[in-house]
CSV table of C-alpha atoms and ligand atoms in Angstrom, one decimal:
chain,number,residue,atom,x,y,z
I,825,MET,CA,0.0,-0.1,-0.1
I,826,SER,CA,2.4,2.6,1.2
I,827,THR,CA,6.1,2.3,2.3
I,828,ASP,CA,8.0,5.0,4.2
I,829,ALA,CA,11.4,5.1,5.7
I,830,PHE,CA,11.8,4.2,9.4
I,831,ASN,CA,13.1,7.1,11.6
I,832,ALA,CA,13.4,5.9,15.2
I,833,LEU,CA,17.3,5.6,14.8
I,834,ALA,CA,19.8,5.5,17.6
I,835,CYS,CA,23.4,6.9,17.7
I,836,PRO,CA,25.7,3.8,17.4
I,837,LEU,CA,28.1,5.5,19.9
I,838,ASP,CA,25.8,6.3,22.9
I,839,GLY,CA,22.3,5.0,21.9
I,840,ASP,CA,20.7,8.4,22.1
I,841,SER,CA,18.1,9.4,19.4
I,842,LEU,CA,19.3,10.6,16.0
I,843,THR,CA,17.5,13.6,14.3
I,844,GLN,CA,17.9,14.4,10.7
I,845,ALA,CA,19.3,17.7,9.8
I,846,GLY,CA,19.7,18.1,6.1
I,847,ALA,CA,22.1,15.5,4.8
I,848,SER,CA,23.1,14.2,8.0
I,849,TRP,CA,21.8,12.7,11.3
I,850,ARG,CA,22.9,14.0,14.7
I,851,CYS,CA,22.6,12.9,18.4
I,852,PRO,CA,22.3,15.4,21.3
I,853,ALA,CA,26.1,14.8,22.1
I,854,GLY,CA,26.9,16.1,18.6
I,855,HIS,CA,27.9,12.8,16.9
I,856,SER,CA,27.0,13.4,13.3
I,857,PHE,CA,26.5,10.8,10.4
I,858,ASP,CA,26.2,11.8,6.8
I,859,VAL,CA,23.7,10.3,4.3
I,860,ALA,CA,25.8,8.8,1.4
I,861,ARG,CA,25.1,10.2,-2.1
I,862,GLN,CA,23.2,7.1,-3.0
I,863,GLY,CA,20.9,7.6,0.0
I,864,TYR,CA,22.1,5.0,2.6
I,865,LEU,CA,23.3,6.0,6.1
I,866,HIS,CA,26.6,4.6,7.6
I,867,LEU,CA,26.1,3.9,11.3
I,868,LEU,CA,28.9,1.4,11.7
I,869,PRO,CA,31.6,3.4,13.7
I,870,VAL,CA,35.1,2.6,12.7
I,871,GLN,CA,36.0,1.5,16.3
I,872,LYS,CA,33.3,-1.1,16.0
I,873,LYS,CA,34.3,-2.7,12.8
I,874,ARG,CA,36.1,-6.0,12.9
I,875,SER,CA,37.6,-5.6,9.6
I,876,LEU,CA,38.2,-2.9,6.9
I,877,ASP,CA,35.4,-4.2,4.5
I,878,PRO,CA,33.1,-6.3,6.8
I,879,GLY,CA,30.2,-8.6,5.5
I,880,ASP,CA,29.6,-9.7,1.9
I,881,SER,CA,31.9,-8.5,-0.9
I,882,LYS,CA,30.7,-6.5,-4.0
I,883,GLU,CA,30.8,-9.8,-6.0
I,884,MET,CA,28.8,-11.8,-3.7
I,885,VAL,CA,26.2,-9.0,-3.5
I,886,ALA,CA,26.0,-8.7,-7.3
I,887,ALA,CA,25.5,-12.5,-7.5
I,888,ARG,CA,22.7,-12.6,-5.0
I,889,GLN,CA,21.0,-9.6,-6.6
I,890,ARG,CA,21.0,-11.3,-10.0
I,891,PHE,CA,19.9,-14.5,-8.6
I,892,LEU,CA,17.1,-13.2,-6.3
I,893,ASN,CA,15.9,-10.7,-8.9
I,894,ALA,CA,15.4,-13.6,-11.3
I,895,GLY,CA,12.7,-15.0,-8.8
I,896,TYR,CA,14.3,-18.3,-7.8
I,897,PHE,CA,13.6,-17.8,-4.2
I,898,GLN,CA,10.2,-16.1,-4.7
I,899,PRO,CA,8.3,-18.8,-2.7
I,900,VAL,CA,10.5,-18.0,0.3
I,901,ALA,CA,9.6,-14.3,0.0
I,902,GLU,CA,6.0,-15.2,-0.3
I,903,ALA,CA,6.2,-17.2,2.8
I,904,VAL,CA,7.9,-14.3,4.6
I,905,ASN,CA,5.2,-12.0,3.4
I,906,ALA,CA,2.4,-14.3,4.5
I,907,ALA,CA,4.0,-14.6,7.9
I,908,VAL,CA,4.3,-10.9,8.2
I,909,LEU,CA,0.7,-10.3,7.1
I,910,ARG,CA,-0.7,-13.0,9.5
I,911,ASP,CA,1.5,-11.9,12.6
I,912,THR,CA,0.6,-8.1,12.2
I,913,ILE,CA,-3.2,-8.5,12.3
I,914,GLY,CA,-4.5,-5.9,14.7
I,915,THR,CA,-1.0,-4.0,14.9
I,916,ASN,CA,-1.4,-0.3,14.4
I,917,HIS,CA,-0.3,1.0,11.0
I,918,PRO,CA,2.3,1.8,9.7
I,919,VAL,CA,3.9,-1.6,10.5
I,920,ALA,CA,7.5,-0.8,11.5
I,921,CYS,CA,9.8,-3.5,10.2
I,922,MET,CA,13.5,-4.0,10.1
I,923,ASP,CA,15.5,-6.6,7.9
I,924,ALA,CA,18.6,-7.3,9.9
I,925,GLY,CA,21.2,-8.4,7.5
I,926,CYS,CA,19.1,-7.3,4.6
I,927,GLY,CA,21.7,-8.1,1.8
I,928,GLU,CA,20.7,-6.2,-1.4
I,929,GLY,CA,17.2,-5.8,-0.1
I,930,TYR,CA,15.1,-8.3,-2.0
I,931,TYR,CA,13.0,-9.4,0.8
I,932,LEU,CA,12.0,-5.9,1.8
I,933,ARG,CA,11.2,-4.9,-1.7
I,934,GLN,CA,9.0,-8.0,-1.9
I,935,LEU,CA,7.3,-7.0,1.3
I,936,ALA,CA,6.5,-3.7,-0.1
I,937,THR,CA,4.4,-5.4,-2.7
I,938,THR,CA,1.7,-6.3,0.0
I,939,ASP,CA,-1.2,-4.3,1.0
I,940,LEU,CA,0.5,-3.3,4.4
I,941,GLN,CA,1.3,0.3,5.3
I,942,LEU,CA,5.0,-0.1,6.1
I,943,SER,CA,7.7,1.8,7.7
I,944,LEU,CA,10.9,0.0,6.6
I,945,ILE,CA,14.5,-0.2,7.5
I,946,GLY,CA,17.2,-2.4,5.9
I,947,LEU,CA,20.4,-2.9,7.7
I,948,ASP,CA,23.4,-4.8,6.7
I,949,ILE,CA,27.2,-4.7,7.8
I,950,SER,CA,28.3,-4.7,4.1
I,951,LYS,CA,28.6,-1.3,2.5
I,952,TRP,CA,28.1,-3.0,-0.9
I,953,ALA,CA,24.9,-4.7,0.2
I,954,THR,CA,23.4,-1.5,1.5
I,955,LEU,CA,24.5,0.5,-1.6
I,956,ALA,CA,22.9,-2.1,-4.0
I,957,ALA,CA,19.7,-2.1,-1.8
I,958,ALA,CA,19.8,1.9,-1.9
I,959,LYS,CA,20.2,1.8,-5.6
I,960,GLN,CA,17.0,-0.4,-6.2
I,961,ASP,CA,14.5,1.2,-3.9
I,962,LYS,CA,14.6,4.7,-2.4
I,963,ARG,CA,11.6,4.1,0.0
I,964,PRO,CA,13.0,2.2,3.0
I,965,ARG,CA,15.8,3.5,5.2
I,966,TRP,CA,19.0,1.6,4.3
I,967,VAL,CA,21.7,1.6,7.0
I,968,VAL,CA,25.3,0.2,7.2
I,969,GLY,CA,25.4,-1.2,10.8
I,970,SER,CA,25.8,-4.4,12.8
I,971,ASN,CA,23.3,-6.7,14.4
I,972,ALA,CA,25.6,-6.6,17.4
I,973,ASN,CA,24.7,-3.0,18.0
I,974,LEU,CA,21.6,-2.2,16.3
I,975,PRO,CA,21.3,1.8,15.6
I,976,VAL,CA,17.6,1.6,16.5
I,977,LEU,CA,15.9,2.9,19.6
I,978,PRO,CA,14.4,0.4,22.1
I,979,GLU,CA,10.9,-1.1,21.5
I,980,THR,CA,10.3,0.7,18.2
I,981,LEU,CA,9.9,-2.3,15.9
I,982,ASP,CA,6.8,-4.5,15.1
I,983,VAL,CA,8.6,-7.0,13.0
I,984,LEU,CA,12.2,-8.1,12.7
I,985,LEU,CA,13.4,-10.2,9.8
I,986,CYS,CA,16.7,-12.2,10.0
I,987,LEU,CA,16.9,-14.2,6.7
I,988,PHE,CA,19.9,-16.5,6.2
I,989,GLY,CA,21.6,-14.0,8.7
I,990,PHE,CA,23.4,-13.7,11.9
I,991,PRO,CA,20.9,-13.3,14.8
I,992,VAL,CA,21.8,-11.4,18.0
I,993,TYR,CA,18.8,-12.1,20.1
I,994,SER,CA,19.5,-9.8,23.0
I,995,GLU,CA,19.6,-6.8,20.3
I,996,PHE,CA,16.5,-8.2,18.5
I,997,ALA,CA,14.7,-8.3,22.0
I,998,ARG,CA,15.6,-4.7,22.7
I,999,VAL,CA,14.4,-3.1,19.6
I,1000,LEU,CA,11.2,-5.1,19.1
I,1001,LYS,CA,8.0,-3.9,20.9
I,1002,THR,CA,6.3,-6.2,23.3
I,1003,GLY,CA,4.0,-8.4,21.0
I,1004,GLY,CA,6.5,-7.7,18.1
I,1005,VAL,CA,7.5,-10.6,15.9
I,1006,LEU,CA,10.9,-12.0,14.9
I,1007,ILE,CA,10.8,-14.0,11.6
I,1008,GLN,CA,13.9,-16.0,11.0
I,1009,ALA,CA,14.8,-18.0,7.9
I,1010,ASP,CA,17.7,-20.5,7.8
I,1011,ALA,CA,18.8,-23.3,5.4
I,1012,GLY,CA,17.1,-26.5,6.2
I,1013,PRO,CA,18.9,-30.0,6.3
I,1014,ASN,CA,18.3,-30.6,2.5
I,1015,HIS,CA,18.9,-27.1,1.3
I,1016,LEU,CA,20.9,-27.2,-2.0
I,1017,ARG,CA,21.7,-30.8,-1.2
I,1018,GLU,CA,22.4,-31.7,-4.9
I,1019,LEU,CA,24.8,-28.6,-5.2
I,1020,ARG,CA,26.7,-29.7,-1.9
I,1021,GLU,CA,26.9,-33.2,-3.2
I,1022,ILE,CA,28.7,-32.1,-6.4
I,1023,ILE,CA,31.2,-29.7,-4.7
I,1024,TYR,CA,32.1,-31.7,-1.5
I,1025,PRO,CA,33.6,-35.3,-1.2
I,1026,SER,CA,31.1,-36.1,1.6
I,1027,LEU,CA,28.3,-34.1,3.3
I,1028,LYS,CA,28.3,-33.0,6.8
I,1029,PRO,CA,24.9,-33.4,8.9
I,1030,GLU,CA,23.4,-30.0,8.9
I,1031,LYS,CA,22.7,-28.3,12.2
I,1032,MET,CA,19.1,-28.3,13.3
I,1033,PRO,CA,17.4,-25.2,14.7
I,1034,ALA,CA,17.4,-25.1,18.6
I,1035,GLU,CA,14.2,-26.3,20.2
I,1036,HIS,CA,13.9,-23.5,22.7
I,1037,ALA,CA,12.9,-20.0,21.8
I,1038,PRO,CA,15.6,-17.4,22.5
I,1039,GLU,CA,15.3,-15.5,25.8
I,1040,GLY,CA,12.5,-12.9,25.8
I,1041,PHE,CA,10.6,-14.8,23.0
I,1042,SER,CA,8.0,-17.5,22.8
I,1043,ARG,CA,7.7,-19.6,19.6
I,1044,LEU,CA,4.8,-18.8,17.4
I,1045,GLY,CA,5.4,-21.4,14.8
I,1046,THR,CA,8.0,-23.3,12.5
I,1047,GLN,CA,7.4,-24.1,8.9
I,1048,THR,CA,9.4,-25.5,6.1
I,1049,VAL,CA,9.2,-24.1,2.5
I,1050,SER,CA,10.5,-26.7,0.2
I,1051,TYR,CA,10.6,-27.1,-3.6
I,1052,SER,CA,12.7,-28.2,-6.4
I,1053,LEU,CA,14.4,-25.7,-8.5
I,1054,THR,CA,16.1,-26.1,-12.0
I,1055,LEU,CA,18.9,-23.6,-13.0
I,1056,ASP,CA,19.5,-24.0,-16.6
I,1057,SER,CA,22.4,-21.7,-17.2
I,1058,GLN,CA,25.9,-21.8,-16.0
I,1059,ASN,CA,25.7,-18.1,-14.9
I,1060,ALA,CA,22.7,-18.8,-12.6
I,1061,ILE,CA,24.6,-22.0,-11.1
I,1062,ALA,CA,27.6,-19.6,-10.6
I,1063,ASP,CA,25.5,-16.9,-9.0
I,1064,LEU,CA,24.0,-19.5,-6.6
I,1065,LEU,CA,27.4,-20.7,-5.6
I,1066,ALA,CA,28.7,-17.2,-5.1
I,1067,MET,CA,26.0,-16.2,-2.7
I,1068,THR,CA,26.5,-19.1,-0.5
I,1069,PRO,CA,29.3,-19.8,2.1
I,1070,HIS,CA,30.1,-23.0,-0.2
I,1071,LEU,CA,32.1,-20.7,-2.6
I,1072,TYR,CA,34.8,-20.3,0.2
I,1073,ARG,CA,34.4,-23.7,1.9
I,1074,ALA,CA,34.5,-25.9,-1.3
I,1075,SER,CA,37.9,-27.0,-2.8
I,1076,ALA,CA,39.1,-25.6,-6.1
I,1077,GLU,CA,38.1,-29.0,-7.8
I,1078,GLY,CA,34.6,-29.1,-6.1
I,1079,ARG,CA,33.9,-25.4,-7.5
I,1080,ALA,CA,35.2,-26.5,-11.0
I,1081,ARG,CA,32.8,-29.3,-11.1
I,1082,ALA,CA,29.9,-27.1,-10.3
I,1083,GLU,CA,31.0,-24.4,-12.7
I,1084,ALA,CA,31.2,-27.0,-15.5
I,1085,LEU,CA,27.4,-27.9,-15.2
I,1086,ALA,CA,25.1,-26.5,-17.9
I,1087,SER,CA,22.0,-27.2,-15.8
I,1088,LEU,CA,21.2,-28.3,-12.2
I,1089,THR,CA,18.2,-29.2,-10.3
I,1090,VAL,CA,18.4,-28.5,-6.6
I,1091,THR,CA,16.1,-28.7,-3.5
I,1092,VAL,CA,15.3,-25.6,-1.9
I,1093,GLU,CA,14.5,-26.3,1.8
I,1094,VAL,CA,14.1,-23.2,4.2
I,1095,THR,CA,13.1,-23.3,7.7
I,1096,LEU,CA,11.0,-20.3,8.7
I,1097,GLN,CA,10.8,-19.7,12.5
I,1098,ARG,CA,8.4,-17.2,14.1
I,1099,PHE,CA,8.9,-15.9,17.6
I,1100,LEU,CA,6.8,-13.5,19.7
I,1101,ARG,CA,8.6,-10.7,21.8
I,1102,GLN,CA,7.2,-11.3,25.4
I,1103,ALA,CA,6.9,-8.6,28.1
I,1104,ASP,CA,9.8,-8.3,30.3
I,1105,PRO,CA,9.0,-10.0,33.7
I,1106,ALA,CA,10.1,-6.7,35.4
I,1107,THR,CA,7.6,-4.6,33.6
I,1108,THR,CA,4.6,-7.0,34.0
I,1109,THR,CA,2.3,-6.4,36.9
I,1110,PRO,CA,1.6,-9.5,39.0
W,1597,SAM,C1,23.7,-14.9,3.5
W,1597,SAM,S1,23.5,-13.1,3.4
W,1597,SAM,C2,21.7,-13.0,3.4
W,1597,SAM,C3,21.3,-11.6,2.8
W,1597,SAM,C4,19.8,-11.3,2.8
W,1597,SAM,N1,19.2,-11.5,4.1
W,1597,SAM,C5,19.2,-12.3,1.8
W,1597,SAM,O1,18.7,-13.4,2.3
W,1597,SAM,O2,19.2,-11.9,0.5
W,1597,SAM,C6,24.0,-12.6,5.0
W,1597,SAM,C7,24.1,-11.1,5.1
W,1597,SAM,O3,24.5,-10.7,6.5
W,1597,SAM,C8,25.4,-9.6,6.5
W,1597,SAM,N2,26.1,-9.6,7.7
W,1597,SAM,C9,27.1,-10.3,8.2
W,1597,SAM,N3,27.4,-10.0,9.5
W,1597,SAM,C10,26.4,-9.2,9.8
W,1597,SAM,C11,26.3,-8.5,11.1
W,1597,SAM,N4,27.0,-8.6,12.1
W,1597,SAM,N5,25.2,-7.5,11.1
W,1597,SAM,C12,24.4,-7.3,10.0
W,1597,SAM,N6,24.7,-7.9,8.9
W,1597,SAM,C13,25.6,-8.9,8.8
W,1597,SAM,C14,26.2,-9.9,5.2
W,1597,SAM,O4,26.9,-8.7,4.8
W,1597,SAM,C15,25.3,-10.4,4.3
W,1597,SAM,O5,24.6,-9.4,3.3
W,1598,ZN,ZN1,25.9,10.1,19.9
């Protein structure tokens, strides 16, 4: 329906609220953050960076953008959209939603096609991912930042997406409103099994999701999105390989075997978990 940029931003240095002043955002202590020419905001202080160019590289981002925009994971996006629609019935509009580790922004672009009135923020530690996201859609707020120190004010989000990402539950619990929802997608045990069989000499058992809900959350539900996907070009196979950790984990021979294929049918198997942010025990009256 309508999509706006989320504004309840916090200074990554002291947590105070940021206000926009022209082409920069400032906190009361005078820390100032400039909006980049392409429209994204850099809120990852150098002293909190673990490397010079953290997160996904420019090449990985470009491969993911081509692959996702071709629609190969659209059923996953549809399941995420359906979960957001179902879990925000009765929520005041606009629905404030963050994608933590948003990559090049595919899932927020897909969410913006629903009938929901949205206030969106996509955050990624990779400058390349955030830049690619900002180039494709000007409506959401795009931020370079870390899940370990979300530059967002406490209890301001209705929905938090963590899709094939790196969850930091204490931070997710801090920024979600009570009654807000965390939607998490991870690779299931059979995800891309056929590709892994080609690139690795033997397959390691995949780790299963923990049974317990993270602290501060209760489990709303778990579902599996599963289908068979045929990639019939070497470029699409190369893009899939480049957007997964397998590109680095596989041996040169393993990668060469995958790159030689003209077509490949793979299983897509994604586990979608939904968690409800519970009231803090300290704030509930007995
Ligand atoms: C596998 S990709 C998934 C991207 C996107 N969610 C998608 O499914 O298209 C993981 C993303 O997490 C980002 N990332 C890694 N560490 C992060 C952190 N500490 N905080 C935020 N993002 C991070 C990477 O740069 C990368 O874009
Ligand atoms: Zn500050």
